[in-house]
Every structure is written in C-alpha cells, then in structure tokens.
Amino acid sequence: MNKHSGFLREIIFCCLIGFHLIPSVCIAKSTLTDFGLPLFGFVELRLEKEKSPEFNMQLLKKFLSENNDRMFHHLHAINALIGLMKLSEEGKSKELKRFATEFFANQVKISSDSRQTLLDEIYFSGLLLADDKGPDEGKNKSFEELLLKAEDALPGIPEYDLVKGILFPLLRDRPMGYFAPMRPFEDLRRAAVSAPPSSHFHFVLGQAFRALGSQESNLYHAIVAYEKSSSLNPANERLQNTLLGLYMGFHESYQSEGKKEPFWLEETVYKKILVLSPNNPCA
C-alpha cells in the first residue's frame, strides 16, 4: 500500500468514529432501488401486512393522489406494494396483484397525466415480470409492447430512460435471456445528459448506476451523479452524510477485496470529509 492510501485510511477511520458510521459503512445491495424520500424531507408510504388488500390499495391510491406530480413518490409506492406482495400469504398476494394490475392499467386510460401513469404501469409491470421466473414468452412480449408504446409517448424523457435503467438489470435473469440485449448503462447515460436540475433526480440516478454492479465505470458514473446531487443541495446535511457513508462503503469494498482503489475515488472521499468536517484533526 502506498503512503497516500495509508494516509487516506487513517483519515477515514477517524471520520468513521467522528460520524458514528462504523456499523453501517458497508452498504448492502438491495434488489429494489432506494429512492431516498426521507433524505429530501418526504414521508414514505407504510403499507400494513396485517390489513386487507383493499385497505392497502386505498392507502396506495391516497399516497399517489397526494403526490400526483412527484415521480419518485410513485416509484417508491410501487416498491412498497411489491414488497408487501412478497411478504403476504399467497391469497392476499394474488389479490393485491390483481387489484394493482387493474388499477395501473385503468389509470393510463383515465388520468390527465399520461406520462406519469405510463411510467407507473411500466415500473409496476417490470417489477412483476422480474420477480416471475416462469418461461412465459407471452409475458415478455406484452412488456416489450408496453415499452414500445412508451418509446412513442415519452421520446427524450429522462425519467423514462431512468426507469429503463433501473428495470433492465432486474430483467436480465428472465428465462431465455429475452431482455439480456438491453443496455441499461446507456439508458442511464442518456438520462444523465437530459436530467433536470434536481438534487433528488441525480441522487436516484446515482443509485441506479450503483445497482448495475461493481465495475469501475458504473461506480464512476454513480459518484458523478451523487456529486451533482450534492452540489444542487449543499445545505442538506442528511443527504451529505448519506453520500459520505456511501463513499466510505465504496472505499472499504476496495480495501476488503484487496483491489487497487481508483485515485478519483480516494479524492472524492477525502474532499467529502473536508467539506463535512473541516476541523477534523485527522484531515
């Protein structure tokens, strides 16, 4: 290990203690994207496993209605619904699936915001398909038709590219490799080019790049997106500390695997520590 890397490790260890981050420095990978609502001052949807499917669908509809113009609230709510379906006993799960499928399909027909409702249907249908490991080519083709519809309805929309970039890695394990040719990395790069000046959008973009895997190119683009999110919302201490925790997790992953850490990652970690803790005695 060179002198620079050893010095950085000392700084990071001191900072872990100072920020009380040691227990959580290793960031676990989750199947479903964390859209980070609490980081931006929003309340998450809480569905209740003990309640009936009808009750939980009403909670879902109310949450979507109250956040009609907030895409990440919608995607988060769909995550919560899919999670509840997985946790519920078979009868409740099937009923929830039926209610939700009908709801999202009908919303596309009746809603005035066709862009959001189409994104909702794509995300919900994509997550369902990713969780279904049966070799049903008809389901693959139905979802492909939904995507083709979106290509015409949502041209050049960064939110659509982002949703594709989140879904396609999950669909790669479908039998027969139907969605294997998809290129989520390129979808996310297009989303980055046309992204709105939104800290929340760039945070989720970083999450999506990170979910593509541990390759250096994915990590680099994730950090670029995270840093853009940081620069658009510098006063958000919760966001800044979360990003520091993520960066430290990346650093520790390289160390634990005995891999040489990219210089740009070392610099990013060090700069984030200096910004958040300029008087840190280790820095």
PDB file of C-alpha atoms in Angstrom:
ATOM      1  CA  MET A   1       0.000   0.000   0.000  1.00  0.00           C
ATOM      2  CA  ASN A   2       1.402   3.417  -0.878  1.00  0.00           C
ATOM      3  CA  LYS A   3       1.742   6.320   1.541  1.00  0.00           C
ATOM      4  CA  HIS A   4      -1.222   8.216   0.085  1.00  0.00           C
ATOM      5  CA  SER A   5      -3.600   5.252   0.512  1.00  0.00           C
ATOM      6  CA  GLY A   6      -2.418   4.613   4.055  1.00  0.00           C
ATOM      7  CA  PHE A   7      -2.941   8.263   4.964  1.00  0.00           C
ATOM      8  CA  LEU A   8      -6.438   8.191   3.484  1.00  0.00           C
ATOM      9  CA  ARG A   9      -7.333   5.086   5.500  1.00  0.00           C
ATOM     10  CA  GLU A  10      -6.285   6.869   8.713  1.00  0.00           C
ATOM     11  CA  ILE A  11      -8.477   9.838   7.798  1.00  0.00           C
ATOM     12  CA  ILE A  12     -11.427   7.601   7.011  1.00  0.00           C
ATOM     13  CA  PHE A  13     -11.091   5.634  10.244  1.00  0.00           C
ATOM     14  CA  CYS A  14     -11.078   8.845  12.279  1.00  0.00           C
ATOM     15  CA  CYS A  15     -14.073  10.097  10.339  1.00  0.00           C
ATOM     16  CA  LEU A  16     -15.959   6.845  10.850  1.00  0.00           C
ATOM     17  CA  ILE A  17     -15.597   7.314  14.577  1.00  0.00           C
ATOM     18  CA  GLY A  18     -16.488  11.004  14.405  1.00  0.00           C
ATOM     19  CA  PHE A  19     -19.628  10.437  12.348  1.00  0.00           C
ATOM     20  CA  HIS A  20     -20.550   7.174  14.149  1.00  0.00           C
ATOM     21  CA  LEU A  21     -20.648   5.344  10.825  1.00  0.00           C
ATOM     22  CA  ILE A  22     -18.625   2.207  11.613  1.00  0.00           C
ATOM     23  CA  PRO A  23     -21.626  -0.158  11.934  1.00  0.00           C
ATOM     24  CA  SER A  24     -23.092   0.917   8.605  1.00  0.00           C
ATOM     25  CA  VAL A  25     -20.088   1.584   6.414  1.00  0.00           C
ATOM     26  CA  CYS A  26     -20.661  -1.478   4.236  1.00  0.00           C
ATOM     27  CA  ILE A  27     -23.619  -0.602   2.064  1.00  0.00           C
ATOM     28  CA  ALA A  28     -25.786  -3.633   1.361  1.00  0.00           C
ATOM     29  CA  LYS A  29     -27.138  -4.082  -2.123  1.00  0.00           C
ATOM     30  CA  SER A  30     -30.923  -4.247  -2.349  1.00  0.00           C
ATOM     31  CA  THR A  31     -32.997  -5.620  -5.197  1.00  0.00           C
ATOM     32  CA  LEU A  32     -35.318  -2.612  -5.161  1.00  0.00           C
ATOM     33  CA  THR A  33     -33.938   0.881  -5.629  1.00  0.00           C
ATOM     34  CA  ASP A  34     -33.968   3.162  -2.600  1.00  0.00           C
ATOM     35  CA  PHE A  35     -35.469   6.425  -3.857  1.00  0.00           C
ATOM     36  CA  GLY A  36     -34.298   8.328  -0.789  1.00  0.00           C
ATOM     37  CA  LEU A  37     -37.529  10.141   0.087  1.00  0.00           C
ATOM     38  CA  PRO A  38     -36.556  10.876   3.731  1.00  0.00           C
ATOM     39  CA  LEU A  39     -33.289  12.481   2.568  1.00  0.00           C
ATOM     40  CA  PHE A  40     -35.318  15.183   0.854  1.00  0.00           C
ATOM     41  CA  GLY A  41     -37.843  15.726   3.640  1.00  0.00           C
ATOM     42  CA  PHE A  42     -40.598  13.427   2.391  1.00  0.00           C
ATOM     43  CA  VAL A  43     -42.582  10.796   4.274  1.00  0.00           C
ATOM     44  CA  GLU A  44     -42.541   7.232   2.952  1.00  0.00           C
ATOM     45  CA  LEU A  45     -45.613   5.095   2.355  1.00  0.00           C
ATOM     46  CA  ARG A  46     -46.199   2.456   5.038  1.00  0.00           C
ATOM     47  CA  LEU A  47     -48.416  -0.418   3.978  1.00  0.00           C
ATOM     48  CA  GLU A  48     -49.675  -2.853   6.614  1.00  0.00           C
ATOM     49  CA  LYS A  49     -49.224  -6.592   6.201  1.00  0.00           C
ATOM     50  CA  GLU A  50     -51.972  -7.424   8.703  1.00  0.00           C
ATOM     51  CA  LYS A  51     -54.586  -5.383   6.844  1.00  0.00           C
ATOM     52  CA  SER A  52     -56.681  -6.477   3.877  1.00  0.00           C
ATOM     53  CA  PRO A  53     -55.590  -5.958   0.244  1.00  0.00           C
ATOM     54  CA  GLU A  54     -58.467  -3.477  -0.170  1.00  0.00           C
ATOM     55  CA  PHE A  55     -57.205  -1.420   2.781  1.00  0.00           C
ATOM     56  CA  ASN A  56     -53.641  -1.303   1.464  1.00  0.00           C
ATOM     57  CA  MET A  57     -54.798  -0.399  -2.032  1.00  0.00           C
ATOM     58  CA  GLN A  58     -56.680   2.549  -0.555  1.00  0.00           C
ATOM     59  CA  LEU A  59     -53.502   3.661   1.240  1.00  0.00           C
ATOM     60  CA  LEU A  60     -51.599   3.358  -2.031  1.00  0.00           C
ATOM     61  CA  LYS A  61     -54.171   5.329  -4.031  1.00  0.00           C
ATOM     62  CA  LYS A  62     -54.299   8.076  -1.397  1.00  0.00           C
ATOM     63  CA  PHE A  63     -50.499   8.369  -1.359  1.00  0.00           C
ATOM     64  CA  LEU A  64     -50.306   8.552  -5.161  1.00  0.00           C
ATOM     65  CA  SER A  65     -53.093  11.125  -5.312  1.00  0.00           C
ATOM     66  CA  GLU A  66     -51.458  13.347  -2.691  1.00  0.00           C
ATOM     67  CA  ASN A  67     -48.163  13.182  -4.593  1.00  0.00           C
ATOM     68  CA  ASN A  68     -49.529  13.281  -8.109  1.00  0.00           C
ATOM     69  CA  ASP A  69     -46.652  15.264  -9.618  1.00  0.00           C
ATOM     70  CA  ARG A  70     -43.790  13.524  -7.784  1.00  0.00           C
ATOM     71  CA  MET A  71     -42.387  10.631  -9.788  1.00  0.00           C
ATOM     72  CA  PHE A  72     -40.145   9.200  -7.089  1.00  0.00           C
ATOM     73  CA  HIS A  73     -43.056   9.046  -4.649  1.00  0.00           C
ATOM     74  CA  HIS A  74     -44.889   6.916  -7.198  1.00  0.00           C
ATOM     75  CA  LEU A  75     -41.938   4.594  -7.803  1.00  0.00           C
ATOM     76  CA  HIS A  76     -41.326   4.300  -4.060  1.00  0.00           C
ATOM     77  CA  ALA A  77     -45.002   3.414  -3.512  1.00  0.00           C
ATOM     78  CA  ILE A  78     -44.780   0.697  -6.166  1.00  0.00           C
ATOM     79  CA  ASN A  79     -41.697  -0.691  -4.412  1.00  0.00           C
ATOM     80  CA  ALA A  80     -43.686  -0.794  -1.173  1.00  0.00           C
ATOM     81  CA  LEU A  81     -46.541  -2.593  -2.917  1.00  0.00           C
ATOM     82  CA  ILE A  82     -44.240  -5.200  -4.484  1.00  0.00           C
ATOM     83  CA  GLY A  83     -42.555  -5.696  -1.116  1.00  0.00           C
ATOM     84  CA  LEU A  84     -45.911  -6.255   0.567  1.00  0.00           C
ATOM     85  CA  MET A  85     -46.902  -8.782  -2.080  1.00  0.00           C
ATOM     86  CA  LYS A  86     -43.729 -10.753  -1.370  1.00  0.00           C
ATOM     87  CA  LEU A  87     -44.341 -10.715   2.382  1.00  0.00           C
ATOM     88  CA  SER A  88     -48.049 -11.582   2.261  1.00  0.00           C
ATOM     89  CA  GLU A  89     -49.512 -15.058   2.267  1.00  0.00           C
ATOM     90  CA  GLU A  90     -50.427 -16.422  -1.153  1.00  0.00           C
ATOM     91  CA  GLY A  91     -54.119 -15.487  -1.160  1.00  0.00           C
ATOM     92  CA  LYS A  92     -53.526 -11.873  -0.154  1.00  0.00           C
ATOM     93  CA  SER A  93     -50.605 -11.575  -2.547  1.00  0.00           C
ATOM     94  CA  LYS A  94     -52.671 -12.716  -5.532  1.00  0.00           C
ATOM     95  CA  GLU A  95     -55.481 -10.353  -4.599  1.00  0.00           C
ATOM     96  CA  LEU A  96     -53.093  -7.417  -4.269  1.00  0.00           C
ATOM     97  CA  LYS A  97     -51.569  -8.256  -7.631  1.00  0.00           C
ATOM     98  CA  ARG A  98     -54.996  -8.360  -9.291  1.00  0.00           C
ATOM     99  CA  PHE A  99     -56.162  -5.085  -7.721  1.00  0.00           C
ATOM    100  CA  ALA A 100     -52.909  -3.288  -8.556  1.00  0.00           C
ATOM    101  CA  THR A 101     -52.723  -4.572 -12.138  1.00  0.00           C
ATOM    102  CA  GLU A 102     -56.245  -3.342 -12.825  1.00  0.00           C
ATOM    103  CA  PHE A 103     -55.569  -0.026 -11.105  1.00  0.00           C
ATOM    104  CA  PHE A 104     -52.400   0.874 -13.025  1.00  0.00           C
ATOM    105  CA  ALA A 105     -53.857  -0.226 -16.366  1.00  0.00           C
ATOM    106  CA  ASN A 106     -57.001   1.870 -15.779  1.00  0.00           C
ATOM    107  CA  GLN A 107     -55.033   4.918 -14.646  1.00  0.00           C
ATOM    108  CA  VAL A 108     -53.347   5.129 -18.032  1.00  0.00           C
ATOM    109  CA  LYS A 109     -56.781   5.363 -19.659  1.00  0.00           C
ATOM    110  CA  ILE A 110     -58.391   7.942 -17.355  1.00  0.00           C
ATOM    111  CA  SER A 111     -55.592  10.113 -15.932  1.00  0.00           C
ATOM    112  CA  SER A 112     -54.798  13.565 -17.285  1.00  0.00           C
ATOM    113  CA  ASP A 113     -51.084  12.968 -16.574  1.00  0.00           C
ATOM    114  CA  SER A 114     -50.420  10.279 -19.163  1.00  0.00           C
ATOM    115  CA  ARG A 115     -46.639  10.461 -18.707  1.00  0.00           C
ATOM    116  CA  GLN A 116     -46.689   9.606 -15.001  1.00  0.00           C
ATOM    117  CA  THR A 117     -49.337   6.909 -15.267  1.00  0.00           C
ATOM    118  CA  LEU A 118     -47.467   5.230 -18.126  1.00  0.00           C
ATOM    119  CA  LEU A 119     -44.243   5.288 -16.105  1.00  0.00           C
ATOM    120  CA  ASP A 120     -46.158   3.806 -13.163  1.00  0.00           C
ATOM    121  CA  GLU A 121     -47.526   0.975 -15.286  1.00  0.00           C
ATOM    122  CA  ILE A 122     -44.103   0.252 -16.803  1.00  0.00           C
ATOM    123  CA  TYR A 123     -42.377   0.194 -13.427  1.00  0.00           C
ATOM    124  CA  PHE A 124     -45.045  -1.961 -11.765  1.00  0.00           C
ATOM    125  CA  SER A 125     -45.242  -4.393 -14.689  1.00  0.00           C
ATOM    126  CA  GLY A 126     -41.456  -4.567 -14.966  1.00  0.00           C
ATOM    127  CA  LEU A 127     -41.000  -5.414 -11.287  1.00  0.00           C
ATOM    128  CA  LEU A 128     -43.689  -8.090 -11.501  1.00  0.00           C
ATOM    129  CA  LEU A 129     -42.032  -9.614 -14.542  1.00  0.00           C
ATOM    130  CA  ALA A 130     -38.578  -9.519 -12.940  1.00  0.00           C
ATOM    131  CA  ASP A 131     -39.934 -11.485  -9.981  1.00  0.00           C
ATOM    132  CA  ASP A 132     -41.623 -14.069 -12.225  1.00  0.00           C
ATOM    133  CA  LYS A 133     -39.095 -16.721 -13.230  1.00  0.00           C
ATOM    134  CA  GLY A 134     -41.502 -18.733 -15.372  1.00  0.00           C
ATOM    135  CA  PRO A 135     -40.510 -19.193 -19.063  1.00  0.00           C
ATOM    136  CA  ASP A 136     -43.572 -17.370 -20.413  1.00  0.00           C
ATOM    137  CA  GLU A 137     -42.635 -15.667 -23.673  1.00  0.00           C
ATOM    138  CA  GLY A 138     -46.088 -14.093 -23.853  1.00  0.00           C
ATOM    139  CA  LYS A 139     -45.366 -12.022 -20.734  1.00  0.00           C
ATOM    140  CA  ASN A 140     -42.049 -10.924 -22.195  1.00  0.00           C
ATOM    141  CA  LYS A 141     -43.720  -9.782 -25.406  1.00  0.00           C
ATOM    142  CA  SER A 142     -46.520  -7.986 -23.538  1.00  0.00           C
ATOM    143  CA  PHE A 143     -43.979  -5.983 -21.573  1.00  0.00           C
ATOM    144  CA  GLU A 144     -41.991  -5.269 -24.726  1.00  0.00           C
ATOM    145  CA  GLU A 145     -45.165  -3.892 -26.332  1.00  0.00           C
ATOM    146  CA  LEU A 146     -45.637  -1.617 -23.324  1.00  0.00           C
ATOM    147  CA  LEU A 147     -42.077  -0.355 -23.791  1.00  0.00           C
ATOM    148  CA  LEU A 148     -42.664   0.261 -27.495  1.00  0.00           C
ATOM    149  CA  LYS A 149     -45.758   2.271 -26.602  1.00  0.00           C
ATOM    150  CA  ALA A 150     -43.637   4.343 -24.221  1.00  0.00           C
ATOM    151  CA  GLU A 151     -40.963   4.919 -26.877  1.00  0.00           C
ATOM    152  CA  ASP A 152     -43.601   6.746 -28.918  1.00  0.00           C
ATOM    153  CA  ALA A 153     -45.258   8.522 -25.978  1.00  0.00           C
ATOM    154  CA  LEU A 154     -42.147   9.513 -23.990  1.00  0.00           C
ATOM    155  CA  PRO A 155     -39.396  10.386 -26.503  1.00  0.00           C
ATOM    156  CA  GLY A 156     -36.363  12.025 -24.932  1.00  0.00           C
ATOM    157  CA  ILE A 157     -37.868  11.978 -21.435  1.00  0.00           C
ATOM    158  CA  PRO A 158     -35.052  11.443 -18.877  1.00  0.00           C
ATOM    159  CA  GLU A 159     -37.460   9.916 -16.359  1.00  0.00           C
ATOM    160  CA  TYR A 160     -38.279   7.145 -18.840  1.00  0.00           C
ATOM    161  CA  ASP A 161     -34.593   6.438 -19.504  1.00  0.00           C
ATOM    162  CA  LEU A 162     -34.034   6.304 -15.749  1.00  0.00           C
ATOM    163  CA  VAL A 163     -36.862   3.815 -15.218  1.00  0.00           C
ATOM    164  CA  LYS A 164     -35.487   1.603 -18.002  1.00  0.00           C
ATOM    165  CA  GLY A 165     -32.030   1.785 -16.461  1.00  0.00           C
ATOM    166  CA  ILE A 166     -33.465   0.593 -13.152  1.00  0.00           C
ATOM    167  CA  LEU A 167     -35.596  -2.217 -14.593  1.00  0.00           C
ATOM    168  CA  PHE A 168     -33.411  -3.848 -17.245  1.00  0.00           C
ATOM    169  CA  PRO A 169     -30.746  -5.191 -14.833  1.00  0.00           C
ATOM    170  CA  LEU A 170     -33.552  -6.892 -12.888  1.00  0.00           C
ATOM    171  CA  LEU A 171     -34.962  -8.424 -16.075  1.00  0.00           C
ATOM    172  CA  ARG A 172     -31.677  -9.918 -17.270  1.00  0.00           C
ATOM    173  CA  ASP A 173     -32.307 -13.106 -15.282  1.00  0.00           C
ATOM    174  CA  ARG A 174     -35.548 -13.837 -17.091  1.00  0.00           C
ATOM    175  CA  PRO A 175     -35.538 -17.301 -18.727  1.00  0.00           C
ATOM    176  CA  MET A 176     -34.258 -17.481 -22.303  1.00  0.00           C
ATOM    177  CA  GLY A 177     -32.424 -14.170 -21.941  1.00  0.00           C
ATOM    178  CA  TYR A 178     -35.206 -12.189 -23.601  1.00  0.00           C
ATOM    179  CA  PHE A 179     -34.072  -8.864 -22.106  1.00  0.00           C
ATOM    180  CA  ALA A 180     -30.337  -9.618 -21.986  1.00  0.00           C
ATOM    181  CA  PRO A 181     -29.568  -7.410 -25.054  1.00  0.00           C
ATOM    182  CA  MET A 182     -30.936  -4.323 -23.288  1.00  0.00           C
ATOM    183  CA  ARG A 183     -28.340  -1.697 -22.359  1.00  0.00           C
ATOM    184  CA  PRO A 184     -29.268  -0.074 -19.029  1.00  0.00           C
ATOM    185  CA  PHE A 185     -25.915   1.700 -18.756  1.00  0.00           C
ATOM    186  CA  GLU A 186     -26.652   3.607 -21.958  1.00  0.00           C
ATOM    187  CA  ASP A 187     -30.194   4.374 -20.783  1.00  0.00           C
ATOM    188  CA  LEU A 188     -28.803   5.899 -17.598  1.00  0.00           C
ATOM    189  CA  ARG A 189     -26.204   7.894 -19.502  1.00  0.00           C
ATOM    190  CA  ARG A 190     -28.973   9.371 -21.661  1.00  0.00           C
ATOM    191  CA  ALA A 191     -30.934  10.190 -18.514  1.00  0.00           C
ATOM    192  CA  ALA A 192     -27.874  11.978 -17.121  1.00  0.00           C
ATOM    193  CA  VAL A 193     -27.421  14.103 -20.251  1.00  0.00           C
ATOM    194  CA  SER A 194     -31.005  15.409 -20.225  1.00  0.00           C
ATOM    195  CA  ALA A 195     -31.576  15.305 -16.455  1.00  0.00           C
ATOM    196  CA  PRO A 196     -33.423  18.190 -14.786  1.00  0.00           C
ATOM    197  CA  PRO A 197     -31.513  20.329 -12.253  1.00  0.00           C
ATOM    198  CA  SER A 198     -32.941  18.272  -9.395  1.00  0.00           C
ATOM    199  CA  SER A 199     -30.847  17.025  -6.488  1.00  0.00           C
ATOM    200  CA  HIS A 200     -33.320  14.199  -5.927  1.00  0.00           C
ATOM    201  CA  PHE A 201     -33.172  13.087  -9.568  1.00  0.00           C
ATOM    202  CA  HIS A 202     -29.377  12.921  -9.563  1.00  0.00           C
ATOM    203  CA  PHE A 203     -29.347  11.016  -6.269  1.00  0.00           C
ATOM    204  CA  VAL A 204     -31.633   8.345  -7.734  1.00  0.00           C
ATOM    205  CA  LEU A 205     -29.529   8.318 -10.901  1.00  0.00           C
ATOM    206  CA  GLY A 206     -26.512   7.548  -8.726  1.00  0.00           C
ATOM    207  CA  GLN A 207     -28.438   4.744  -7.047  1.00  0.00           C
ATOM    208  CA  ALA A 208     -29.297   3.281 -10.444  1.00  0.00           C
ATOM    209  CA  PHE A 209     -25.693   3.372 -11.685  1.00  0.00           C
ATOM    210  CA  ARG A 210     -24.555   1.752  -8.436  1.00  0.00           C
ATOM    211  CA  ALA A 211     -27.098  -1.053  -8.867  1.00  0.00           C
ATOM    212  CA  LEU A 212     -25.589  -2.005 -12.248  1.00  0.00           C
ATOM    213  CA  GLY A 213     -22.684  -3.714 -10.491  1.00  0.00           C
ATOM    214  CA  SER A 214     -19.234  -3.106  -9.077  1.00  0.00           C
ATOM    215  CA  GLN A 215     -17.454  -2.334 -12.357  1.00  0.00           C
ATOM    216  CA  GLU A 216     -15.372   0.822 -12.168  1.00  0.00           C
ATOM    217  CA  SER A 217     -17.334   2.591 -14.929  1.00  0.00           C
ATOM    218  CA  ASN A 218     -20.604   2.097 -13.019  1.00  0.00           C
ATOM    219  CA  LEU A 219     -19.057   3.383  -9.814  1.00  0.00           C
ATOM    220  CA  TYR A 220     -17.562   6.405 -11.561  1.00  0.00           C
ATOM    221  CA  HIS A 221     -20.883   7.457 -13.088  1.00  0.00           C
ATOM    222  CA  ALA A 222     -22.654   6.819  -9.780  1.00  0.00           C
ATOM    223  CA  ILE A 223     -20.298   9.201  -7.998  1.00  0.00           C
ATOM    224  CA  VAL A 224     -20.645  11.828 -10.734  1.00  0.00           C
ATOM    225  CA  ALA A 225     -24.421  11.699 -10.220  1.00  0.00           C
ATOM    226  CA  TYR A 226     -24.114  11.755  -6.422  1.00  0.00           C
ATOM    227  CA  GLU A 227     -21.788  14.746  -6.569  1.00  0.00           C
ATOM    228  CA  LYS A 228     -24.220  16.576  -8.846  1.00  0.00           C
ATOM    229  CA  SER A 229     -26.973  15.844  -6.321  1.00  0.00           C
ATOM    230  CA  SER A 230     -24.716  17.174  -3.568  1.00  0.00           C
ATOM    231  CA  SER A 231     -23.886  20.391  -5.442  1.00  0.00           C
ATOM    232  CA  LEU A 232     -27.571  21.109  -6.105  1.00  0.00           C
ATOM    233  CA  ASN A 233     -28.463  20.761  -2.419  1.00  0.00           C
ATOM    234  CA  PRO A 234     -25.356  21.632  -0.367  1.00  0.00           C
ATOM    235  CA  ALA A 235     -27.304  22.628   2.755  1.00  0.00           C
ATOM    236  CA  ASN A 236     -28.971  19.219   3.069  1.00  0.00           C
ATOM    237  CA  GLU A 237     -26.873  17.692   5.864  1.00  0.00           C
ATOM    238  CA  ARG A 238     -28.729  14.395   5.817  1.00  0.00           C
ATOM    239  CA  LEU A 239     -28.000  13.963   2.129  1.00  0.00           C
ATOM    240  CA  GLN A 240     -24.348  14.962   2.532  1.00  0.00           C
ATOM    241  CA  ASN A 241     -23.788  12.499   5.379  1.00  0.00           C
ATOM    242  CA  THR A 242     -25.529   9.738   3.438  1.00  0.00           C
ATOM    243  CA  LEU A 243     -23.230  10.344   0.477  1.00  0.00           C
ATOM    244  CA  LEU A 244     -20.206  10.231   2.761  1.00  0.00           C
ATOM    245  CA  GLY A 245     -21.415   6.874   4.083  1.00  0.00           C
ATOM    246  CA  LEU A 246     -21.814   5.568   0.540  1.00  0.00           C
ATOM    247  CA  TYR A 247     -18.347   6.754  -0.487  1.00  0.00           C
ATOM    248  CA  MET A 248     -16.797   5.151   2.567  1.00  0.00           C
ATOM    249  CA  GLY A 249     -18.611   1.944   1.696  1.00  0.00           C
ATOM    250  CA  PHE A 250     -17.068   2.027  -1.783  1.00  0.00           C
ATOM    251  CA  HIS A 251     -13.632   2.651  -0.276  1.00  0.00           C
ATOM    252  CA  GLU A 252     -13.944  -0.194   2.219  1.00  0.00           C
ATOM    253  CA  SER A 253     -15.130  -2.576  -0.500  1.00  0.00           C
ATOM    254  CA  TYR A 254     -11.925  -1.995  -2.445  1.00  0.00           C
ATOM    255  CA  GLN A 255      -9.857  -2.482   0.703  1.00  0.00           C
ATOM    256  CA  SER A 256     -11.615  -5.687   1.777  1.00  0.00           C
ATOM    257  CA  GLU A 257     -11.233  -7.200  -1.704  1.00  0.00           C
ATOM    258  CA  GLY A 258      -7.568  -6.234  -1.892  1.00  0.00           C
ATOM    259  CA  LYS A 259      -8.169  -4.220  -5.072  1.00  0.00           C
ATOM    260  CA  LYS A 260      -6.381  -1.016  -6.013  1.00  0.00           C
ATOM    261  CA  GLU A 261      -8.687   1.901  -5.412  1.00  0.00           C
ATOM    262  CA  PRO A 262      -9.078   4.449  -8.249  1.00  0.00           C
ATOM    263  CA  PHE A 263      -7.404   7.752  -7.459  1.00  0.00           C
ATOM    264  CA  TRP A 264     -10.602   9.669  -8.254  1.00  0.00           C
ATOM    265  CA  LEU A 265     -12.470   7.683  -5.578  1.00  0.00           C
ATOM    266  CA  GLU A 266      -9.811   8.444  -2.966  1.00  0.00           C
ATOM    267  CA  GLU A 267     -10.011  12.123  -3.843  1.00  0.00           C
ATOM    268  CA  THR A 268     -13.814  12.150  -3.686  1.00  0.00           C
ATOM    269  CA  VAL A 269     -13.827  10.562  -0.231  1.00  0.00           C
ATOM    270  CA  TYR A 270     -11.180  12.947   1.057  1.00  0.00           C
ATOM    271  CA  LYS A 271     -12.908  16.051  -0.322  1.00  0.00           C
ATOM    272  CA  LYS A 272     -16.265  14.990   1.143  1.00  0.00           C
ATOM    273  CA  ILE A 273     -14.648  14.550   4.563  1.00  0.00           C
ATOM    274  CA  LEU A 274     -13.079  18.010   4.343  1.00  0.00           C
ATOM    275  CA  VAL A 275     -16.408  19.596   3.390  1.00  0.00           C
ATOM    276  CA  LEU A 276     -18.334  17.936   6.218  1.00  0.00           C
ATOM    277  CA  SER A 277     -15.612  18.024   8.837  1.00  0.00           C
ATOM    278  CA  PRO A 278     -13.109  20.814   8.033  1.00  0.00           C
ATOM    279  CA  ASN A 279     -11.779  20.784  11.601  1.00  0.00           C
ATOM    280  CA  ASN A 280     -11.285  17.018  11.740  1.00  0.00           C
ATOM    281  CA  PRO A 281      -7.854  16.533  13.389  1.00  0.00           C
ATOM    282  CA  CYS A 282      -7.111  13.617  11.041  1.00  0.00           C
ATOM    283  CA  ALA A 283      -7.590  15.773   7.946  1.00  0.00           C
TER     284      ALA A 283
END
